[in-house]
Short mmCIF file of C-alpha atoms in Angstrom, two decimals:
data_model
loop_
_atom_site.label_atom_id
_atom_site.label_comp_id
_atom_site.label_asym_id
_atom_site.label_seq_id
_atom_site.Cartn_x
_atom_site.Cartn_y
_atom_site.Cartn_z
CA UNK A 1 74.42 15.29 40.64
CA UNK A 2 74.85 18.93 41.66
CA UNK A 3 72.52 19.61 44.55
CA UNK A 4 72.92 23.34 44.87
CA UNK A 5 72.11 26.09 42.38
CA UNK A 6 75.25 27.73 41.03
CA UNK A 7 73.68 31.18 41.12
CA UNK A 8 73.13 32.81 44.49
CA UNK A 9 70.02 34.89 45.21
CA UNK A 10 72.20 37.98 44.84
CA UNK A 11 73.43 36.84 41.40
CA UNK A 12 69.88 36.22 40.35
CA UNK A 13 68.74 39.70 41.44
CA UNK A 14 71.68 41.21 39.55
CA UNK A 15 70.61 39.28 36.47
CA UNK A 16 67.12 40.78 36.83
CA UNK A 17 68.36 44.34 37.42
CA UNK A 18 68.00 45.54 33.79
CA UNK A 19 64.35 44.48 33.78
CA UNK A 20 63.67 46.10 37.14
CA UNK A 21 65.54 49.35 36.56
CA UNK A 22 63.33 52.45 36.90
CA UNK A 23 65.06 53.95 33.86
CA UNK A 24 63.78 51.16 31.59
CA UNK A 25 60.25 51.60 32.88
CA UNK A 26 60.34 55.38 32.49
CA UNK A 27 61.68 54.96 28.95
CA UNK A 28 58.88 52.53 28.07
CA UNK A 29 56.09 54.69 29.52
CA UNK A 30 57.49 57.87 27.94
CA UNK A 31 57.79 56.22 24.52
CA UNK A 32 54.22 54.92 24.68
CA UNK A 33 52.62 58.14 25.98
CA UNK A 34 54.61 60.54 23.78
CA UNK A 35 54.33 58.32 20.69
CA UNK A 36 50.58 57.76 21.01
CA UNK A 37 49.61 61.34 21.80
CA UNK A 38 52.05 62.72 19.21
CA UNK A 39 50.78 60.36 16.50
CA UNK A 40 47.12 60.98 17.22
CA UNK A 41 47.39 64.74 17.38
CA UNK A 42 49.58 65.02 14.29
CA UNK A 43 47.03 62.88 12.47
CA UNK A 44 44.22 65.13 13.70
CA UNK A 45 46.06 68.29 12.57
CA UNK A 46 46.88 66.72 9.22
CA UNK A 47 43.26 65.74 8.66
CA UNK A 48 41.89 69.16 9.70
CA UNK A 49 44.26 71.28 7.58
CA UNK A 50 42.16 73.64 5.42
CA UNK A 51 42.52 73.61 1.65
CA UNK A 52 44.68 71.39 -0.55
CA UNK A 53 48.14 70.82 0.89
CA UNK A 54 51.35 70.66 -1.16
CA UNK A 55 52.91 67.22 -1.62
CA UNK A 56 55.88 67.86 0.63
CA UNK A 57 53.55 68.92 3.51
CA UNK A 58 51.64 65.64 3.18
CA UNK A 59 54.96 63.79 3.21
CA UNK A 60 56.11 65.66 6.33
CA UNK A 61 52.85 64.92 8.18
CA UNK A 62 52.99 61.25 7.13
CA UNK A 63 56.60 60.88 8.25
CA UNK A 64 56.00 62.56 11.60
CA UNK A 65 52.89 60.46 12.30
CA UNK A 66 54.73 57.25 11.38
CA UNK A 67 57.67 58.27 13.56
CA UNK A 68 55.36 58.87 16.56
CA UNK A 69 53.49 55.60 16.03
CA UNK A 70 56.79 53.70 15.80
CA UNK A 71 57.76 55.07 19.22
CA UNK A 72 54.32 54.17 20.57
CA UNK A 73 54.75 50.62 19.24
CA UNK A 74 58.17 50.35 20.84
CA UNK A 75 56.83 51.59 24.20
CA UNK A 76 53.86 49.22 24.02
CA UNK A 77 56.11 46.28 23.19
CA UNK A 78 58.43 47.12 26.10
CA UNK A 79 55.54 47.37 28.55
CA UNK A 80 53.73 44.22 27.49
CA UNK A 81 56.72 41.95 26.82
CA UNK A 82 59.85 43.20 28.53
CA UNK A 83 59.25 45.49 31.48
CA UNK A 84 57.05 44.78 34.51
CA UNK A 85 54.91 47.72 35.60
CA UNK A 86 54.02 47.29 39.27
CA UNK A 87 50.97 48.88 40.92
CA UNK A 88 52.71 52.10 41.94
CA UNK A 89 54.39 52.38 38.52
CA UNK A 90 51.00 51.97 36.84
CA UNK A 91 49.59 54.78 38.93
CA UNK A 92 52.46 57.09 37.99
CA UNK A 93 52.19 56.06 34.33
CA UNK A 94 48.44 56.74 34.32
CA UNK A 95 48.94 60.20 35.80
CA UNK A 96 51.66 60.88 33.21
CA UNK A 97 49.26 59.84 30.44
CA UNK A 98 46.49 62.05 31.83
CA UNK A 99 48.79 65.06 32.16
CA UNK A 100 50.21 64.53 28.66
CA UNK A 101 46.71 64.19 27.17
CA UNK A 102 45.37 67.34 28.82
CA UNK A 103 48.47 69.41 27.98
CA UNK A 104 48.63 68.26 24.35
CA UNK A 105 44.89 68.86 23.84
CA UNK A 106 45.16 72.36 25.30
CA UNK A 107 48.25 73.30 23.26
CA UNK A 108 46.93 71.94 19.96
CA UNK A 109 43.48 73.46 20.44
CA UNK A 110 45.13 76.86 20.99
CA UNK A 111 47.30 76.38 17.89
CA UNK A 112 44.29 75.34 15.80
CA UNK A 113 42.26 78.33 17.02
CA UNK A 114 45.10 80.77 16.27
CA UNK A 115 45.44 79.37 12.73
CA UNK A 116 41.68 79.62 12.16
CA UNK A 117 41.37 75.89 11.48
CA UNK A 118 38.64 73.65 12.89
CA UNK A 119 39.24 72.80 16.55
CA UNK A 120 36.73 69.94 16.81
CA UNK A 121 39.02 67.18 15.41
CA UNK A 122 41.67 68.05 18.00
CA UNK A 123 39.05 68.29 20.74
CA UNK A 124 37.54 64.93 19.71
CA UNK A 125 40.87 63.10 19.68
CA UNK A 126 41.89 64.90 22.89
CA UNK A 127 38.60 63.91 24.53
CA UNK A 128 39.19 60.25 23.69
CA UNK A 129 42.73 60.39 25.10
CA UNK A 130 41.70 62.24 28.26
CA UNK A 131 38.81 59.85 28.93
CA UNK A 132 40.98 56.77 28.36
CA UNK A 133 43.80 58.01 30.57
CA UNK A 134 41.29 59.04 33.24
CA UNK A 135 39.83 55.52 33.24
CA UNK A 136 43.34 54.05 33.45
CA UNK A 137 44.14 56.37 36.38
CA UNK A 138 40.99 55.34 38.26
CA UNK A 139 41.73 51.66 37.57
CA UNK A 140 45.33 52.02 38.76
CA UNK A 141 44.11 53.74 41.98
CA UNK A 142 41.55 51.00 42.64
CA UNK A 143 44.06 48.21 41.99
CA UNK A 144 46.66 49.75 44.27
CA UNK A 145 44.08 50.44 46.99
CA UNK A 146 42.87 46.81 46.81
CA UNK A 147 46.44 45.53 47.21
CA UNK A 148 47.15 47.87 50.15
CA UNK A 149 43.87 46.84 51.81
CA UNK A 150 44.68 43.13 51.45
CA UNK A 151 48.20 43.69 52.78
CA UNK A 152 46.82 45.48 55.84
CA UNK A 153 44.38 42.60 56.43
CA UNK A 154 47.19 40.06 56.28
CA UNK A 155 49.46 42.14 58.52
CA UNK A 156 46.64 42.59 61.02
CA UNK A 157 45.95 38.84 61.01
CA UNK A 158 49.65 38.05 61.53
CA UNK A 159 49.86 40.44 64.47
CA UNK A 160 46.86 38.92 66.27
CA UNK B 1 55.53 37.02 56.62
CA UNK B 2 53.32 34.87 54.41
CA UNK B 3 53.99 34.38 50.70
CA UNK B 4 50.80 36.24 49.88
CA UNK B 5 51.87 39.34 51.82
CA UNK B 6 55.29 39.19 50.19
CA UNK B 7 53.75 38.88 46.73
CA UNK B 8 51.46 41.87 47.38
CA UNK B 9 54.39 43.98 48.55
CA UNK B 10 56.29 42.98 45.42
CA UNK B 11 53.25 43.82 43.28
CA UNK B 12 53.16 47.24 44.87
CA UNK B 13 56.71 47.72 43.65
CA UNK B 14 58.85 46.96 46.73
CA UNK B 15 62.08 45.56 45.42
CA UNK B 16 63.11 44.15 48.82
CA UNK B 17 59.95 42.03 48.85
CA UNK B 18 60.79 40.69 45.41
CA UNK B 19 64.31 39.85 46.57
CA UNK B 20 62.91 38.05 49.62
CA UNK B 21 60.44 36.12 47.48
CA UNK B 22 63.28 35.08 45.20
CA UNK B 23 65.46 34.05 48.14
CA UNK B 24 62.58 32.00 49.57
CA UNK B 25 61.66 30.18 46.33
CA UNK B 26 64.98 30.04 44.49
CA UNK B 27 66.00 26.60 45.76
CA UNK B 28 62.57 24.89 45.43
CA UNK B 29 62.28 26.13 41.83
CA UNK B 30 65.83 25.09 41.04
CA UNK B 31 65.23 21.66 42.63
CA UNK B 32 62.21 21.10 40.41
CA UNK B 33 64.13 22.19 37.31
CA UNK B 34 67.18 20.14 38.25
CA UNK B 35 65.16 16.95 38.70
CA UNK B 36 63.72 17.45 35.22
CA UNK B 37 66.84 18.68 33.38
CA UNK B 38 70.59 18.22 33.49
CA UNK B 39 72.82 20.42 35.65
CA UNK B 40 74.05 22.51 32.72
CA UNK B 41 70.57 23.64 31.79
CA UNK B 42 69.13 23.91 35.30
CA UNK B 43 70.71 27.29 36.09
CA UNK B 44 69.81 28.82 32.72
CA UNK B 45 66.23 27.64 32.91
CA UNK B 46 65.92 28.86 36.51
CA UNK B 47 67.03 32.32 35.39
CA UNK B 48 64.56 32.22 32.54
CA UNK B 49 61.78 31.25 34.97
CA UNK B 50 62.55 34.10 37.35
CA UNK B 51 62.61 36.55 34.47
CA UNK B 52 59.13 35.36 33.45
CA UNK B 53 57.97 35.57 37.08
CA UNK B 54 59.15 39.16 37.46
CA UNK B 55 57.54 40.16 34.16
CA UNK B 56 54.27 38.41 34.98
CA UNK B 57 53.99 39.31 38.68
CA UNK B 58 52.04 42.58 38.18
CA UNK B 59 49.36 40.61 36.32
CA UNK B 60 48.96 37.89 38.98
CA UNK B 61 45.34 38.41 40.11
CA UNK B 62 45.37 36.05 43.11
CA UNK B 63 48.54 36.58 45.16
CA UNK B 64 47.45 33.75 47.46
CA UNK B 65 47.88 31.35 44.52
CA UNK B 66 51.52 32.29 43.98
CA UNK B 67 52.94 28.77 44.39
CA UNK B 68 50.92 27.00 41.66
CA UNK B 69 51.41 30.04 39.40
CA UNK B 70 55.18 29.92 39.95
CA UNK B 71 55.39 26.20 39.20
CA UNK B 72 53.16 26.59 36.16
CA UNK B 73 55.70 29.04 34.75
CA UNK B 74 58.52 26.68 35.69
CA UNK B 75 56.76 23.76 34.03
CA UNK B 76 56.21 25.78 30.85
CA UNK B 77 59.93 26.53 30.61
CA UNK B 78 60.83 22.90 31.23
CA UNK B 79 58.24 21.67 28.71
CA UNK B 80 59.78 23.91 26.06
CA UNK B 81 63.17 22.30 26.67
CA UNK B 82 61.76 18.76 26.73
CA UNK B 83 59.14 19.11 24.02
CA UNK B 84 60.08 15.88 22.27
CA UNK B 85 60.22 13.87 25.50
CA UNK B 86 56.83 15.19 26.62
CA UNK B 87 55.23 14.36 23.29
CA UNK B 88 56.55 10.81 23.46
CA UNK B 89 55.58 10.42 27.12
CA UNK B 90 52.01 11.64 26.50
CA UNK B 91 51.57 8.89 23.91
CA UNK B 92 52.96 6.17 26.18
CA UNK B 93 50.93 7.42 29.13
CA UNK B 94 47.66 7.39 27.22
CA UNK B 95 48.23 3.77 26.25
CA UNK B 96 49.22 2.58 29.69
CA UNK B 97 47.13 4.95 31.82
CA UNK B 98 45.90 3.47 35.04
CA UNK B 99 42.70 4.74 36.63
CA UNK B 100 43.22 2.95 39.91
CA UNK B 101 42.31 5.30 42.74
CA UNK B 102 45.34 5.88 44.86
CA UNK B 103 45.38 6.95 48.50
CA UNK B 104 48.22 9.46 48.31
CA UNK B 105 49.38 8.55 51.80
CA UNK B 106 51.81 5.92 50.55
CA UNK B 107 55.25 7.22 51.37
CA UNK B 108 58.24 6.99 49.07
CA UNK B 109 61.70 7.28 50.55
CA UNK B 110 62.96 10.73 49.62
CA UNK B 111 66.59 9.86 49.07
CA UNK B 112 65.79 6.81 46.95
CA UNK B 113 63.33 8.90 45.00
CA UNK B 114 65.88 11.58 44.17
CA UNK B 115 68.48 9.09 42.96
CA UNK B 116 66.04 7.10 40.83
CA UNK B 117 64.09 10.01 39.33
CA UNK B 118 66.31 10.53 36.33
CA UNK B 119 65.47 7.03 35.09
CA UNK B 120 61.73 7.77 34.89
CA UNK B 121 59.82 9.24 31.91
CA UNK B 122 59.16 13.00 32.15
CA UNK B 123 55.47 12.87 33.09
CA UNK B 124 56.04 10.50 35.99
CA UNK B 125 59.21 12.29 37.06
CA UNK B 126 57.43 15.64 37.02
CA UNK B 127 54.50 14.50 39.15
CA UNK B 128 56.79 12.84 41.73
CA UNK B 129 58.91 15.99 42.01
CA UNK B 130 55.90 18.23 42.47
CA UNK B 131 54.12 15.94 44.90
CA UNK B 132 56.95 14.53 46.98
CA UNK B 133 59.87 16.93 46.66
CA UNK B 134 57.91 20.19 46.51
CA UNK B 135 55.18 18.87 48.86
CA UNK B 136 52.40 20.34 46.73
CA UNK B 137 48.86 19.02 47.22
CA UNK B 138 47.16 17.02 44.46
CA UNK B 139 44.94 19.99 43.48
CA UNK B 140 47.95 22.25 42.94
CA UNK B 141 49.78 19.54 40.96
CA UNK B 142 46.66 19.27 38.81
CA UNK B 143 46.60 23.03 38.27
CA UNK B 144 50.28 23.16 37.35
CA UNK B 145 50.15 20.20 34.96
CA UNK B 146 46.74 21.26 33.60
CA UNK B 147 45.19 17.85 34.17
CA UNK B 148 42.29 16.67 36.40
CA UNK B 149 43.06 15.69 40.02
CA UNK B 150 42.08 12.10 39.20
CA UNK B 151 44.75 11.98 36.49
CA UNK B 152 47.32 13.29 38.99
CA UNK B 153 46.48 10.40 41.30
CA UNK B 154 46.65 7.78 38.57
CA UNK B 155 49.88 9.30 37.27
CA UNK B 156 51.32 9.21 40.81
CA UNK B 157 50.25 5.61 41.08
CA UNK B 158 51.95 4.68 37.86
CA UNK B 159 55.05 6.71 38.79
CA UNK B 160 55.38 4.90 42.11
CA UNK B 161 55.03 1.56 40.36
CA UNK B 162 57.73 2.47 37.82
CA UNK B 163 59.94 3.74 40.61
CA UNK B 164 59.50 0.54 42.60
CA UNK B 165 60.31 -1.58 39.54
CA UNK B 166 63.37 0.52 38.88
CA UNK B 167 64.59 0.26 42.47
CA UNK B 168 63.97 -3.50 42.50
CA UNK B 169 65.98 -3.88 39.31
CA UNK B 170 68.83 -1.96 40.91
CA UNK B 171 68.52 -4.10 44.03
CA UNK B 172 67.75 -1.11 46.26
CA UNK B 173 64.50 -2.72 47.38
CA UNK B 174 64.04 -6.18 48.88
#
């Protein structure tokens, strides 16, 4: 009977490197944020277009929305199944989502206003995104603060 | 540094803490897996367990409960590999279940235990490994195996009896 693991701790860490690499996490967060915001805002623009649209415009909107949602799905799958997002990563991801939501809302509202189309669908969708990402940011801050507080308690207890 | 502090540091995203946690628990996890599976599968399953641990660590709500959480993941991986054996063992155990209250102080010789473990059915083998080789308390064994503490005690009782019978058959006991 073999009484020692064949893989050393170093081997094991190397095996886990792809999962822990910052690049994978950035890719996952970017895909989710860009895909979701892109899909939602394209959908909002599509819906708020004035007058009847030609068939090829409908097709282009549909394709772009599907493309964005596919990326969002991929990012979501990576984050829930493949890539761990630690407390600090979650905080960064939440801030990225908030920044992306605010920027996209501002840009698309300006575009809608310049084209004399209704701005309220973009503002509604943007409002939902900004509120959600704000809540996620607050939650990420609270979670990280709770972990840091507990760590300080434990360190203090060990030092006594 | 305690396991809890190490887990929190890892949850915050410190890779060194994760490496230290792995170094600290690599052998106990492997030992548990090895006592349940053959040598060829033990390394693969250990890797699989650590992958699941790393992926699940950010969602662990109680860092102080890291040990039972870790062994629950390990048990899940082992159960998947031994699905047929577990199903068979559950049936046998239900028929022959003993409810005798057992004072868990009775000591089993560690070396004899290790050598005889492979001859025992999975449920009994598992509970002996967790209780004697991993030194986990009854409550944590119950949490890992998802059974009441009373069942852990009766299962331990039955496991010790089977082990004794096995050792007597081999002539290792007087």
